[in-house]
XYZ file of C-alpha atoms in Angstrom:
117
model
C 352.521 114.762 22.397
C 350.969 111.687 20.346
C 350.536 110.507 23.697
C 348.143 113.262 25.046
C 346.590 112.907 21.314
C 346.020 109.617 21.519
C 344.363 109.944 25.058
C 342.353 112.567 24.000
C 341.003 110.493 21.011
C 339.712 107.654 23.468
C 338.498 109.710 24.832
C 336.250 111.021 22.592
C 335.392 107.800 21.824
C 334.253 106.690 25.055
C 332.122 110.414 25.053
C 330.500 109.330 22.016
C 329.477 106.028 23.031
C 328.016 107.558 25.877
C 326.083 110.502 24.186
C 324.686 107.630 22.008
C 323.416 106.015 25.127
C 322.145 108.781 26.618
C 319.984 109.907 23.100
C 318.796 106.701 23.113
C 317.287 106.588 26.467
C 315.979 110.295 25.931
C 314.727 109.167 22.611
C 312.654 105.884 24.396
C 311.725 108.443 27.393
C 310.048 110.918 24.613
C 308.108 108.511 23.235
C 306.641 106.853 26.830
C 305.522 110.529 27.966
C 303.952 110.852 24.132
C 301.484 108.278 25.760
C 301.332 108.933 29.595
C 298.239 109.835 31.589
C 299.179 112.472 34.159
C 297.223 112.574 37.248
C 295.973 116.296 37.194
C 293.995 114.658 33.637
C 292.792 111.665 35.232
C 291.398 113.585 38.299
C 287.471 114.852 37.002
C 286.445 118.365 39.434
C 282.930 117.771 40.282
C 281.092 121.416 40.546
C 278.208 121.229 42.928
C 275.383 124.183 41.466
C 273.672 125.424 44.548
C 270.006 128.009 42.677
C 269.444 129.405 45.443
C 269.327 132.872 47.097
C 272.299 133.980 49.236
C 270.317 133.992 52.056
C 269.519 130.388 51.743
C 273.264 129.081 51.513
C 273.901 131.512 54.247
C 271.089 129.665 56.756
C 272.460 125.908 55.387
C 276.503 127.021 56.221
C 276.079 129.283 58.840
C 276.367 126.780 61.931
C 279.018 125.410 59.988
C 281.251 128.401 59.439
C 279.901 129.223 63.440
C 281.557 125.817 64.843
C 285.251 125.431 65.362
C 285.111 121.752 63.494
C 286.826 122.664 60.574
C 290.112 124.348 59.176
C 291.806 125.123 55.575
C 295.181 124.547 55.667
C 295.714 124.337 59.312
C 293.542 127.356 59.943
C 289.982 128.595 61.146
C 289.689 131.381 58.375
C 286.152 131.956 57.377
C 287.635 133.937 54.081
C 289.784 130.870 53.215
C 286.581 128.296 53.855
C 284.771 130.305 51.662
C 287.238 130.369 48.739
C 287.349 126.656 49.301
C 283.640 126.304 48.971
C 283.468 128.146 45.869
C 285.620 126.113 44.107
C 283.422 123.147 44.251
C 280.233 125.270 44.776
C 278.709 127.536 42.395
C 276.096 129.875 43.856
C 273.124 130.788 41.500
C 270.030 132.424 41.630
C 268.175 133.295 39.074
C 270.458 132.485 36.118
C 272.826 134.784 37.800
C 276.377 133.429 39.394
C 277.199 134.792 42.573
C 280.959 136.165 42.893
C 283.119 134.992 45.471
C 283.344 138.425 47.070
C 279.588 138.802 47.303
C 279.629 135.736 49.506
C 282.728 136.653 51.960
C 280.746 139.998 52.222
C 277.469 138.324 52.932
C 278.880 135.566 55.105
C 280.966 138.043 57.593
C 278.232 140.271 57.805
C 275.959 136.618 58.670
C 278.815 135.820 61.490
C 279.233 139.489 62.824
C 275.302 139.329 62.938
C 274.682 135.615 64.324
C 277.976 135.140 66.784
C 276.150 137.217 69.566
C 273.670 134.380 70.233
């Protein structure tokens, strides 16, 4: 028995000595991240502010949401372009933001309207 005790006590010890390692590295990571500069802070989202009247945006992206040139995540989805463009574009006439809705509804009704020619 003061065999198995006397394993069990190095052993111990050798746990110890490695907790204390470990707290020390966690310790030295803590304070590095205290200080670090993650990339979603470093990157700066530009907003474009289009004052214009739907009509107008419609007439400057229509050929483009008419052509086949372009895809959001692998797909030609004239919903998902438009979600995409109103991320970095804000729509605004007269003081007023546009919503995003307004402009799928607008810009279906444009392609329904302008795909026949």
């Amino acid at each position: 028995m003061n065999y198995a005790v006397q394993n069990l006590r190095e052993e111990c010890a050798q746990l110890e000595t490695l907790l204390h390692a470990v707290t020390k590295q966690c310790n030295n990571l803590n304070r590095q991240l205290e200080y670090a500069v993650w990339d979603e802070d470093m990157v700066v989202e530009e907003t474009i502010l289009f004052d214009g009247s739907l009509d107008e945006l419609l007439e400057l992206i229509g050929p483009l949401l008419k052509s086949r040139r372009w895809t959001v995540n692998g797909r030609h989805e004239a919903t998902a372009f438009l979600r995409s463009l109103d991320s970095v574009l804000r729509v605004s006439h007269g003081g007023k933001r546009l919503a995003l809705g307004t402009l799928v509804n607008a810009a279906l009704n444009y392609l329904s309207v302008h795909n026949d020619r």
